Every structure is written in C-alpha cells, then in structure tokens.
Tab-separated table of C-alpha atoms in Angstrom:
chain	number	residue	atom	x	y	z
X	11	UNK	CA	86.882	149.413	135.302
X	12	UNK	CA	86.432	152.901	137.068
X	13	UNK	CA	83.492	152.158	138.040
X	14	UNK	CA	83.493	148.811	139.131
X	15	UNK	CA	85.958	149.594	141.614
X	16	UNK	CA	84.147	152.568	142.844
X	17	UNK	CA	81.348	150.166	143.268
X	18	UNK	CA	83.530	148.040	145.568
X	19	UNK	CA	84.545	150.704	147.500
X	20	UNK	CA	80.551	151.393	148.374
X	21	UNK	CA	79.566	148.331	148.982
X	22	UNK	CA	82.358	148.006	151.601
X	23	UNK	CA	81.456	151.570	153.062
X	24	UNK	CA	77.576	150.976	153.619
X	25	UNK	CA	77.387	147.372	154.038
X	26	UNK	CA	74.739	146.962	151.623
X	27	UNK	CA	73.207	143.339	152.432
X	28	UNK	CA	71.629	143.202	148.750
X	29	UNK	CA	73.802	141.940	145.855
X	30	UNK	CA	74.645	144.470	143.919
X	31	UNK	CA	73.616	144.734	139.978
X	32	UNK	CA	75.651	146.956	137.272
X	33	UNK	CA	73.959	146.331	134.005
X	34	UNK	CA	74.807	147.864	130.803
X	35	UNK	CA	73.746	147.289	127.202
X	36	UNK	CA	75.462	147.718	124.032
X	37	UNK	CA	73.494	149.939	121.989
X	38	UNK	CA	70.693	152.738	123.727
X	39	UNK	CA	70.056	153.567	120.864
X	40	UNK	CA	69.033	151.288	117.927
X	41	UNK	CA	69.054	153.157	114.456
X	42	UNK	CA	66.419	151.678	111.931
X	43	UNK	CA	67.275	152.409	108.204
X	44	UNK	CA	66.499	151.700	104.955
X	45	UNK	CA	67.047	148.216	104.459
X	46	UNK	CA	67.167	147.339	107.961
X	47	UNK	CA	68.120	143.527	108.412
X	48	UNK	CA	67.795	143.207	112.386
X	49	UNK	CA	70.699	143.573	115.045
X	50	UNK	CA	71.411	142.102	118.209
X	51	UNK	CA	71.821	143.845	121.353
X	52	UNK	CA	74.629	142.111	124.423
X	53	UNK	CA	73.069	143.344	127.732
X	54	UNK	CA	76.275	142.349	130.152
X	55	UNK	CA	76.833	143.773	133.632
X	56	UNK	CA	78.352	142.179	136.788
X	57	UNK	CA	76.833	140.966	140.192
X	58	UNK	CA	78.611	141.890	143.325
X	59	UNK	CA	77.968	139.686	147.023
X	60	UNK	CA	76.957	142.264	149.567
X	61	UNK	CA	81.025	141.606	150.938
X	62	UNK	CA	82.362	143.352	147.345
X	63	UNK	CA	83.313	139.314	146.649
X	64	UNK	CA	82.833	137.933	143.295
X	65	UNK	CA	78.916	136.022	142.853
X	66	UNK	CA	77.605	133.286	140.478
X	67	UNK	CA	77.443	130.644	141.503
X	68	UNK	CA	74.802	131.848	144.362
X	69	UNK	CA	72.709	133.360	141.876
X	70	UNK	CA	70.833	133.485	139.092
X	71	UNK	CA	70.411	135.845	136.224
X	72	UNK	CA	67.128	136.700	134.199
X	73	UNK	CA	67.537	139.536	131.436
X	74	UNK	CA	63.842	140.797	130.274
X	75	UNK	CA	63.869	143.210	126.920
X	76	UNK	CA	60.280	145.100	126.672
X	77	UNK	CA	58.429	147.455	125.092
X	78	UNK	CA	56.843	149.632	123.422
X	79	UNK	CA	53.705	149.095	125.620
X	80	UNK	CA	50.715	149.648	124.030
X	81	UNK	CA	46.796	148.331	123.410
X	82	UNK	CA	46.552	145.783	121.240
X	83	UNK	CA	43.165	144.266	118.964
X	84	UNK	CA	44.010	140.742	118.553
X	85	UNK	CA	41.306	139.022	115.753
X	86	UNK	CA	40.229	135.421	115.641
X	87	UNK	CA	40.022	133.951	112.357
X	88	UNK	CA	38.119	130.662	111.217
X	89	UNK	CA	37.504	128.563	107.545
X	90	UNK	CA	33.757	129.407	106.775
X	91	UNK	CA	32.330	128.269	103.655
X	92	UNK	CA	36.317	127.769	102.090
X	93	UNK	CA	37.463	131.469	103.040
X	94	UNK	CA	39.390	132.792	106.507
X	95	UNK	CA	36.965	135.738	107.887
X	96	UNK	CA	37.255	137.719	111.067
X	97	UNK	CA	34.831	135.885	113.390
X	98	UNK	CA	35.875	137.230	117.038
X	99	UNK	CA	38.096	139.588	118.804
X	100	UNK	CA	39.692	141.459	121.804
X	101	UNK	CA	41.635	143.716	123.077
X	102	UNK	CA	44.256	143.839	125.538
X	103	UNK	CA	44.580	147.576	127.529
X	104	UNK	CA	48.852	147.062	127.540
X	105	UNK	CA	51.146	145.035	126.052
X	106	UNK	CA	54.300	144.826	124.740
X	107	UNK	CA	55.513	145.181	121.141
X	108	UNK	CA	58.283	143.402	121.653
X	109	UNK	CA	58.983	141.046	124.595
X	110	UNK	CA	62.552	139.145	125.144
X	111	UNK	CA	63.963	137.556	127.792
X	112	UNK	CA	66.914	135.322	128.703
X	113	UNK	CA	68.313	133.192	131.630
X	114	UNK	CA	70.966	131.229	133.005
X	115	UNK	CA	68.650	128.493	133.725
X	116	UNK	CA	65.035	128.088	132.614
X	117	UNK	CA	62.451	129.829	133.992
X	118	UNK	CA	60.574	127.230	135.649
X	119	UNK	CA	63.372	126.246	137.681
X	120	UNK	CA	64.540	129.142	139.541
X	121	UNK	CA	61.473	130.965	140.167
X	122	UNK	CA	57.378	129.774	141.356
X	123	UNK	CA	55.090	131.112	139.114
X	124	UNK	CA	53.470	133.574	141.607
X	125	UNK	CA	57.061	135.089	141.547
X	126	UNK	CA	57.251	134.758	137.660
X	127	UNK	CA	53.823	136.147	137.683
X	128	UNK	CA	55.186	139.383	139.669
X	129	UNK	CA	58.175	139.995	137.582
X	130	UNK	CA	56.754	138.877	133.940
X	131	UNK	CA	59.178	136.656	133.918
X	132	UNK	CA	58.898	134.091	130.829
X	133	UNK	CA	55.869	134.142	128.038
X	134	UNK	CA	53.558	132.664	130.492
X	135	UNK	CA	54.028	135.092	133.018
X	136	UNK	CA	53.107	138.107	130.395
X	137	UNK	CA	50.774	139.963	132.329
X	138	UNK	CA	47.938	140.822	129.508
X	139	UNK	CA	45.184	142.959	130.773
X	140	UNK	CA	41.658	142.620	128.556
X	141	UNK	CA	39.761	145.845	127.573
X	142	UNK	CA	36.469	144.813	129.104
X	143	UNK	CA	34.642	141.898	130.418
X	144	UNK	CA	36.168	138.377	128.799
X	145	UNK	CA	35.586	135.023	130.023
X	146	UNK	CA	38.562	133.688	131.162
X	147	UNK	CA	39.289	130.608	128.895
X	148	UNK	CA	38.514	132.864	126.454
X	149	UNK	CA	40.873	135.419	127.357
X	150	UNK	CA	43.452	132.686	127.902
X	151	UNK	CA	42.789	131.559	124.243
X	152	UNK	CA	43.136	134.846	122.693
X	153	UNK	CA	46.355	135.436	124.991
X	154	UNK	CA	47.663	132.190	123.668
X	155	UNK	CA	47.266	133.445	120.233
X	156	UNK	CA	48.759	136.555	120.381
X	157	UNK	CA	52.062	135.402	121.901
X	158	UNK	CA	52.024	132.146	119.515
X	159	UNK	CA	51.724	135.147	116.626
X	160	UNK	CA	54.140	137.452	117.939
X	161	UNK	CA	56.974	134.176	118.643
X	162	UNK	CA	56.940	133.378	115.096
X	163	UNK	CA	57.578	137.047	114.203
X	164	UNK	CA	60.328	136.913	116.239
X	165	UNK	CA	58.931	139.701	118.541
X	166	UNK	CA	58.046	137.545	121.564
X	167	UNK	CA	61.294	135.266	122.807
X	168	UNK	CA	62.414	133.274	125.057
X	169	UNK	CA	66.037	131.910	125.831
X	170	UNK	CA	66.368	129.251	128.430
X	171	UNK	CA	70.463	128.943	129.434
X	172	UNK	CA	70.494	132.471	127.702
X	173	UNK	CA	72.414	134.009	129.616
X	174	UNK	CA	76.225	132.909	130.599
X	175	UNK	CA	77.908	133.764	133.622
X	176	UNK	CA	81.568	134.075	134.214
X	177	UNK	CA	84.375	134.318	136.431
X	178	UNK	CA	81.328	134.275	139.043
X	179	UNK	CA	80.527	138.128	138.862
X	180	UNK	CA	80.434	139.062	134.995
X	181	UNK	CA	77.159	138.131	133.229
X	182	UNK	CA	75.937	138.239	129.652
X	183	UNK	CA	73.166	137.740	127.184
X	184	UNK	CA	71.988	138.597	123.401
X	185	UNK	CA	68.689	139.341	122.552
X	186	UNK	CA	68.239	139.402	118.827
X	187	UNK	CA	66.063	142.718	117.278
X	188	UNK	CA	64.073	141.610	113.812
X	189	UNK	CA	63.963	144.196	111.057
X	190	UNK	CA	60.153	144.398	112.014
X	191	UNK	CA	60.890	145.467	115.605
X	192	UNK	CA	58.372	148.635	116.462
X	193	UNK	CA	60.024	151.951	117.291
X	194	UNK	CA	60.028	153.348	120.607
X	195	UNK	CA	61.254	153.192	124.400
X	196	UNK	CA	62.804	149.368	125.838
X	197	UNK	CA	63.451	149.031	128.650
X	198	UNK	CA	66.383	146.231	129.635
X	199	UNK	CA	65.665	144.806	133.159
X	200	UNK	CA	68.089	142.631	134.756
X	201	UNK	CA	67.017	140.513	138.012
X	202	UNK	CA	69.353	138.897	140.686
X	203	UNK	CA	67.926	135.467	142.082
X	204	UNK	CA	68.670	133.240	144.917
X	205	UNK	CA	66.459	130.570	146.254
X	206	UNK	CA	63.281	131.490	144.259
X	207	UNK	CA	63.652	135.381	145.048
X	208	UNK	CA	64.592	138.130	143.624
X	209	UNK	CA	67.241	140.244	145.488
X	210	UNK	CA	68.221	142.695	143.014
X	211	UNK	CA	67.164	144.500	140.091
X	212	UNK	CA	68.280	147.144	137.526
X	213	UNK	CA	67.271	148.651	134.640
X	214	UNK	CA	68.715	149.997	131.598
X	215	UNK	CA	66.813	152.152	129.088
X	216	UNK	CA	67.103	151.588	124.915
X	217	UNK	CA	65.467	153.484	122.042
X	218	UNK	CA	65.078	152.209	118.663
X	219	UNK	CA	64.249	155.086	116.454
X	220	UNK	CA	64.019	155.056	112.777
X	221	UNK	CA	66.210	157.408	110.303
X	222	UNK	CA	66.875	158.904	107.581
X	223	UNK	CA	64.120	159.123	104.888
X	224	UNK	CA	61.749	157.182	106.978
X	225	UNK	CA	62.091	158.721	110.113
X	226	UNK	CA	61.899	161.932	108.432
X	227	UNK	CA	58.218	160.522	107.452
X	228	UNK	CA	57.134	159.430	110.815
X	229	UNK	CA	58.322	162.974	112.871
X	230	UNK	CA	56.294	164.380	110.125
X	231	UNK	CA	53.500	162.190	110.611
X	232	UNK	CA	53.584	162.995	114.386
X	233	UNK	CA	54.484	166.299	114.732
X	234	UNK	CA	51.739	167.674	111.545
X	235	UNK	CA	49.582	164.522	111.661
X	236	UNK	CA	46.267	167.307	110.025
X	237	UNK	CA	48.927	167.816	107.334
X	238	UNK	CA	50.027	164.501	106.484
X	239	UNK	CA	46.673	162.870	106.574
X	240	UNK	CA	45.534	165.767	104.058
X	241	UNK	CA	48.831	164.465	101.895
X	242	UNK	CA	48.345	160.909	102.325
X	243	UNK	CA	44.835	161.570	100.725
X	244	UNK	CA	45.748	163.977	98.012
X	245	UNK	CA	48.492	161.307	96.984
X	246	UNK	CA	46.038	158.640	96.834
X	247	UNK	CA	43.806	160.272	94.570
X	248	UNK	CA	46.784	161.688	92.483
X	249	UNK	CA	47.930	157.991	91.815
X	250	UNK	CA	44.340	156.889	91.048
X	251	UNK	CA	43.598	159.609	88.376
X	252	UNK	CA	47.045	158.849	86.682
X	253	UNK	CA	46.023	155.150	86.994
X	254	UNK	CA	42.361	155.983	84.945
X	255	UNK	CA	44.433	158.049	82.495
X	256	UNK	CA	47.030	155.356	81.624
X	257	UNK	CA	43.808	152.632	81.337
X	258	UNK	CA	42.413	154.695	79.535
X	259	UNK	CA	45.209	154.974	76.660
X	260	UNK	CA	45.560	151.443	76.668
C-alpha cells in the first residue's frame, strides 16, 4: 500500500505522460525438489493514468514469462522402412526454454503483428533465430515444430483473456510452471497497451533453482564439471562390472 501511494505522489510531482506499471510476482524464486509436481506463479501489479487516476478500461494488459534462453537442435523425424529415424535438423542460435504469456484480450486483437513481432508477443511472434543459412519455409517448418513440441510439454503457452483486470487499475494473471520446467533466470515482462501500442513496460526477474539432493548434483556438476565427468564414468563402469558379475552367477 506504501508504495502505491508513494507512486501517486510521483506521478503527480513529475507529470509523467506514460501510464505507469508496478508489477510484482509471487514467487522470485521457484524451488525445484524431489518430487516436484509443478506450481503456478500470480504475476499482479497495478496500472496508473499519467493523472495518478485509476486505468483499465483504456488499456490493455499482456504478461510474457521467458527464459532460460539458450541454442536449441531441433531434429526432424520421418517413418522409413517401418522405423522413426533422424532425417533432418537445425538449430536455432536463442530461444527460450520456457515461453508463457497471458492477456486480457487475445493477441491478435490488440496489437498488429509488426508490433507483436517487436515485443514477442504470442507463439507466432517468437522471434527464433537459425544457426546458419535455412530456407525460409524450411525454417518456418522446423519453427512450427518446435513450438508445437514444446506446447504439448506445457513449456510454450498461451492464454487469451488470461489476464483479469479490476477495479480499473489492479491486474492479474497465472502462468502455470510444469515439473519439467528448466532451471535458470525468467524474466516476467508486463506491457501496457492502448490503441495497438505499447506505452509501458516493466519487468520482474524469477529464478527457478533446484534443491536439495539434486541441486547439490548440478552445483557440483558446474562448479567441478573435470571431476564429475571422471565420476559419471567411473560409476558407469562400476555398475557394468557388477552387472557381468551377477550374469555371470546366474
């Protein structure tokens, strides 16, 4: 409440002309366990009119959940001869891991896509860069196919009427986290729109990190990675020698 009011008080003071976005998010930080079942984050804030007067109805709200960003190898596979083979592939230089976002109305409606297109604002706005020279119906196609595979992981989504709006100034959405959701830095953008553009933006920053027994493997994994390859291998060919030796009792 604090600081909503001290927000009134500056907008009032400079006579910002810009709405004014204060976003906030439930969780920055996103604890992955053992037996991890998913969560579901609330990203909420309020919009403020450039007079400190309440806003909604003017606007629209889009709420986009991303990251990690990384490269990518996405494989095409095809029936030869009665079994699924790896016949193509591709890679994309950045991309994200995990790719949510949510709106008060869809997409299409409240933006163009050159302005989608800017903003990555809805799955067909994902801005997919290929490593290398790619034909571009083939780069569509393997585009296609990576968002397709990541939507029915529940990695890439998309909420039209996601997010709800009340009292014309407070604003709120859920984004739902799968238990396969990568580790690593989110970020939790919020965007202001009027009339097809943009006016204001914030961001908010999560982490999902795992712990416990498993995290405890990955720091390791990170921090000595000459010492846990070496382990990784001697494990291996522990397990396969005990393997022989039971075999061979048999």
């Amino acid at each position: 409440m604090k600081r909503l009011l001290a927000l009134f008080a500056l907008v009032l003071l400079t006579g910002a002309r810009d709405p004014i976005l204060v976003p906030e998010v439930s969780q920055h930080t996103v604890q992955v366990r053992q037996g991890f079942t998913g969560t579901e984050l609330l990203l909420f804030g309020a919009i403020l009119n450039p007079e400190g007067t309440r806003a909604g109805r003017d606007y629209d709200i889009a709420v986009v959940l991303k990251g990690p960003i990384q490269s990518i190898l996405v494989r095409e596979k095809r029936k030869v001869a009665g079994l699924w083979i790896n016949v193509d592939s591709t890679g994309f230089r950045s991309a994200p891991l995990f790719y949510g976002v949510a709106s008060s109305r869809p997409i299409r409606q409240i933006v163009d896509e050159k302005t989608a297109a800017i903003y990555e604002l809805g799955l067909p706005s994902l801005q997919l860069s290929p490593i290398g020279t790619i034909d571009t119906p083939v780069q569509e196609r393997f585009a296609a196919g990576l968002v397709d595979l990541n939507r029915r992981g529940q990695l890439y989504q998309e909420q039209d009427n996601g997010v709800k709006i009340s009292e014309q100034v407070l604003y709120q959405a859920r984004i739902a986290l799968p238990s396969s959701v990568p580790t690593g830095e989110y970020t939790a953008e919020t965007f202001a729109i009027q009339k097809g553009r943009v006016v204001a933006s914030a961001i908010s920053r999560v982490e999902v990190r795992k712990t416990g027994f498993e995290g405890a493997i990955v720091r390791f994994a990170d921090q000595q990675s000459f010492w846990y390859g070496l382990l990784a291998v001697s494990v291996s060919v522990l397990m396969g020698w005990v393997a022989g030796r039971l075999f061979a009792l048999v």
